[in-house]
Amino acid sequence: MTDRPRPLVAGNWKMNGLIASLSEVSAIRDAVAAGGAGRAEVAICPPATLIAAAAGLCKDTKIAIGGQDCHAARNGAHTGDISADMLKDAGATYVIVGHSERRTDHAETNEQVRAKAEAVIASGLKAILCVGESKNEREAGKTLAVVGDQIEQSWPKGASAKSLVVAYEPIWAIGTGLTPTPDDVAEVHAFIRHQVQRLLGADGAGVRLLYGGSVKPSNASELMGVRDVDGALVGGASLTAKDFMGIAAAYKG
Ligand code: PGA
């Protein structure tokens, strides 16, 4: 157990949060400072409009701030887009790439996700690469094949255990209240670990593999206790400090 990577509990606020919501960031910061996340690292990925303010509130603390997406280019004529360099400039250290909502809403392909992850790493930030199957794919017994292809095809060049986190998020579990059984999570995470080690060699053991999809305080300990689960990517339950810290508490003591 001693060589397990430090767990990461990351909150993905999605398209939620106004300036008033920064009070939740302060509350999370204070709860983490008081030991509420135990040995876990905590990251908050608010909408881009709040990154600089959230980073200011968390300056000189252990809370990391992340973006939810970036463009693959460093800068240029891409109206409305944000580059990894800009996120870094605003105070982010993580960037989520390939979230299923981006893959669906913006038709992002594995190749585009790979280019984004490479941009994140080139900027000196850490990418949280999301993968996961749909309900139909699970029912058709294709989960491992789909997740395997996503990892293979969106794997960024230059990745290391320091620069890449993988989040397994079954699409049918996101925002639905449904979760896979611990055995199902264990099977997929073992598969991802194997694949990551094939791609990275020994360094692959240190890549954090997060589980995401309807994580809440009531199921966090069970899901975080699954072998090869090194933390959580939390959507809805990350919007309040109370629920988010109820999840991070799985790593206390
Ligand atoms: P959820 O979202 O926790 O609301 O299910 C997870 C995610 O999409 O990252």
XYZ file of C-alpha atoms and ligand atoms in Angstrom:
262
model
C 0.000 0.000 0.000
C 2.868 2.393 0.662
C 3.486 3.063 -3.022
C -0.113 4.072 -3.699
C -0.390 7.565 -5.155
C -1.888 10.308 -3.003
C -5.650 10.326 -3.639
C -7.317 13.242 -5.409
C -10.870 14.415 -4.798
C -11.772 16.845 -7.576
C -14.992 18.814 -7.903
C -16.365 19.563 -11.364
C -18.819 22.433 -11.056
C -19.765 22.195 -14.750
C -21.821 25.225 -15.877
C -22.794 26.137 -12.335
C -21.590 28.902 -10.071
C -21.742 32.685 -9.839
C -19.561 35.020 -7.813
C -21.765 34.312 -4.793
C -20.724 30.651 -5.016
C -17.169 31.584 -4.054
C -18.316 31.285 -0.451
C -18.378 27.511 -1.042
C -14.746 27.657 -2.199
C -13.794 29.459 1.014
C -15.715 26.917 3.073
C -13.957 24.017 1.312
C -10.603 25.718 1.795
C -11.216 26.142 5.518
C -12.504 22.586 5.948
C -9.451 21.156 4.161
C -7.148 23.300 6.309
C -8.872 21.799 9.357
C -7.997 18.288 8.125
C -11.377 17.448 6.571
C -9.874 15.707 3.542
C -7.376 13.614 5.484
C -4.549 12.510 3.189
C -6.376 13.398 -0.037
C -5.490 16.285 -2.307
C -8.513 18.453 -3.113
C -9.150 20.274 -6.382
C -12.057 22.484 -7.437
C -12.836 23.017 -11.120
C -15.252 25.947 -11.221
C -16.476 27.577 -14.442
C -13.751 29.580 -16.194
C -15.304 32.854 -15.011
C -14.470 31.966 -11.395
C -11.016 30.431 -11.779
C -8.976 33.540 -11.010
C -11.100 34.450 -7.994
C -11.110 30.878 -6.673
C -7.348 30.631 -7.158
C -6.951 33.891 -5.232
C -8.996 32.513 -2.352
C -6.922 29.322 -2.318
C -3.511 30.941 -2.765
C -0.929 29.458 -0.387
C -3.298 26.673 0.602
C -3.336 23.021 -0.410
C -6.440 23.377 -2.626
C -5.789 23.117 -6.348
C -7.956 24.905 -8.909
C -8.707 23.441 -12.322
C -10.372 24.262 -15.626
C -13.044 22.063 -17.234
C -11.753 22.144 -20.808
C -9.235 23.953 -22.986
C -8.427 24.486 -26.640
C -5.578 22.482 -28.119
C -3.802 25.592 -29.404
C -1.796 27.964 -27.221
C -3.527 31.064 -28.591
C -4.978 32.400 -31.813
C -8.191 33.061 -33.698
C -10.577 30.785 -31.779
C -13.404 32.983 -30.584
C -14.830 31.927 -27.255
C -12.177 29.334 -26.497
C -9.669 29.263 -23.662
C -6.122 27.906 -23.818
C -4.259 25.926 -21.185
C -1.815 28.834 -20.861
C -4.729 31.134 -20.012
C -6.020 28.722 -17.382
C -2.543 28.524 -15.898
C -2.272 32.309 -15.946
C -5.559 32.505 -14.031
C -4.220 30.142 -11.361
C -5.304 26.672 -12.483
C -3.059 23.648 -12.060
C -5.469 20.997 -13.402
C -7.610 20.829 -16.538
C -10.350 18.260 -17.161
C -10.288 17.011 -20.760
C -12.631 14.671 -22.602
C -15.544 14.876 -20.176
C -18.483 12.982 -21.668
C -20.554 16.182 -21.720
C -17.907 17.761 -23.963
C -17.734 14.634 -26.095
C -21.549 14.786 -26.488
C -22.297 18.528 -26.564
C -19.298 19.440 -28.729
C -18.741 16.168 -30.584
C -15.183 15.947 -29.273
C -13.278 12.975 -30.634
C -10.541 10.980 -28.935
C -8.012 12.668 -31.233
C -9.179 16.123 -30.169
C -9.124 15.084 -26.532
C -5.553 13.868 -26.979
C -4.518 17.201 -28.523
C -6.103 19.047 -25.597
C -4.377 16.816 -23.048
C -1.075 17.417 -24.818
C -1.687 21.181 -24.644
C -2.382 20.900 -20.913
C 0.863 19.018 -20.317
C 2.845 21.378 -22.574
C 1.637 24.267 -20.399
C 2.959 22.546 -17.300
C -0.522 21.703 -15.974
C -2.031 18.319 -15.115
C -4.717 16.770 -17.282
C -7.682 14.853 -15.860
C -8.582 12.629 -18.796
C -12.173 11.335 -18.666
C -13.309 8.050 -20.164
C -16.436 5.963 -19.776
C -19.076 3.925 -21.539
C -22.726 4.672 -22.310
C -25.609 2.580 -20.991
C -26.011 0.834 -24.348
C -22.317 0.043 -24.513
C -22.376 -1.442 -21.010
C -25.441 -3.520 -21.777
C -23.801 -4.775 -24.957
C -20.773 -5.922 -22.931
C -18.507 -3.362 -24.616
C -17.370 -1.405 -21.552
C -13.736 -2.487 -21.559
C -13.453 -2.201 -25.336
C -14.841 1.358 -25.305
C -12.738 2.498 -22.350
C -9.686 0.799 -23.850
C -10.120 2.630 -27.158
C -10.667 5.950 -25.426
C -7.471 5.594 -23.430
C -5.429 4.324 -26.344
C -6.616 7.025 -28.725
C -6.708 9.990 -26.351
C -3.456 9.184 -24.535
C -1.232 12.283 -24.659
C 2.401 12.105 -25.686
C 4.676 12.990 -22.815
C 2.241 11.827 -20.124
C 3.596 10.825 -16.730
C 2.151 10.006 -13.336
C 2.746 13.651 -12.410
C 1.017 15.170 -15.415
C -1.933 12.857 -16.029
C -4.902 11.636 -13.998
C -7.482 9.290 -15.529
C -11.138 9.531 -14.483
C -13.454 6.599 -15.178
C -16.941 8.030 -15.489
C -19.637 5.704 -16.802
C -21.951 8.061 -18.702
C -25.076 6.383 -17.340
C -23.909 7.091 -13.772
C -23.335 10.829 -14.282
C -25.990 12.922 -12.589
C -28.393 9.981 -12.384
C -27.917 8.724 -8.844
C -26.943 5.343 -10.321
C -23.518 3.861 -9.665
C -21.800 0.688 -10.795
C -21.260 -1.975 -8.162
C -17.874 -1.930 -6.414
C -17.021 -5.111 -8.359
C -17.801 -3.405 -11.658
C -15.684 -0.396 -10.687
C -12.858 -2.728 -9.623
C -12.959 -4.534 -12.954
C -12.740 -1.355 -15.026
C -10.084 0.243 -12.821
C -7.922 -2.888 -12.922
C -8.230 -2.838 -16.694
C -7.299 0.863 -16.869
C -4.357 0.310 -14.514
C -3.101 -2.477 -16.710
C -3.411 -0.343 -19.803
C -1.751 2.669 -18.187
C 1.157 0.494 -17.069
C 1.497 -0.845 -20.586
C 1.674 2.720 -21.899
C 3.900 4.178 -19.170
C 5.792 1.239 -17.721
C 6.517 1.333 -13.990
C 5.387 4.989 -13.755
C 1.870 3.766 -14.543
C 1.472 2.515 -10.971
C 1.560 6.134 -9.808
C -1.131 7.472 -12.155
C -4.211 8.368 -10.138
C -7.368 6.665 -11.365
C -10.483 8.518 -10.221
C -14.008 7.186 -10.207
C -16.767 9.652 -11.191
C -20.549 9.397 -11.533
C -23.051 10.066 -8.713
C -20.437 10.042 -5.960
C -22.026 11.378 -2.772
C -21.225 11.339 0.937
C -23.278 8.169 1.443
C -21.409 6.054 -1.136
C -17.952 7.679 -1.110
C -16.295 5.363 1.408
C -17.426 2.247 -0.420
C -16.373 3.531 -3.859
C -13.091 5.038 -2.623
C -12.318 1.746 -0.903
C -12.264 -0.141 -4.198
C -8.850 -1.341 -5.295
C -7.182 0.979 -7.819
C -9.585 3.831 -7.076
C -7.360 6.779 -6.155
C -10.036 9.390 -5.635
C -13.170 10.852 -7.133
C -14.328 13.287 -9.776
C -17.491 14.770 -8.308
C -20.138 16.759 -10.155
C -23.385 17.683 -8.418
C -22.193 16.915 -4.906
C -19.188 19.232 -5.304
C -21.359 22.342 -5.467
C -21.708 22.638 -1.711
C -18.845 22.452 0.747
C -20.982 20.263 2.992
C -21.495 17.454 0.452
C -18.060 17.785 -1.115
C -16.321 17.543 2.235
C -18.618 14.650 3.149
C -17.032 12.827 0.198
C -13.451 13.921 0.931
C -13.974 12.649 4.478
C -13.622 9.132 3.049
C -9.863 9.803 3.267
C -9.845 10.904 6.883
C -8.193 8.656 9.440
P -22.048 13.699 -10.962
O -21.060 14.143 -12.152
O -21.196 13.562 -9.735
O -23.048 14.834 -10.847
O -22.683 12.423 -11.359
C -19.779 13.616 -12.261
C -19.066 14.227 -13.432
O -19.693 14.435 -14.476
O -17.858 14.514 -13.353
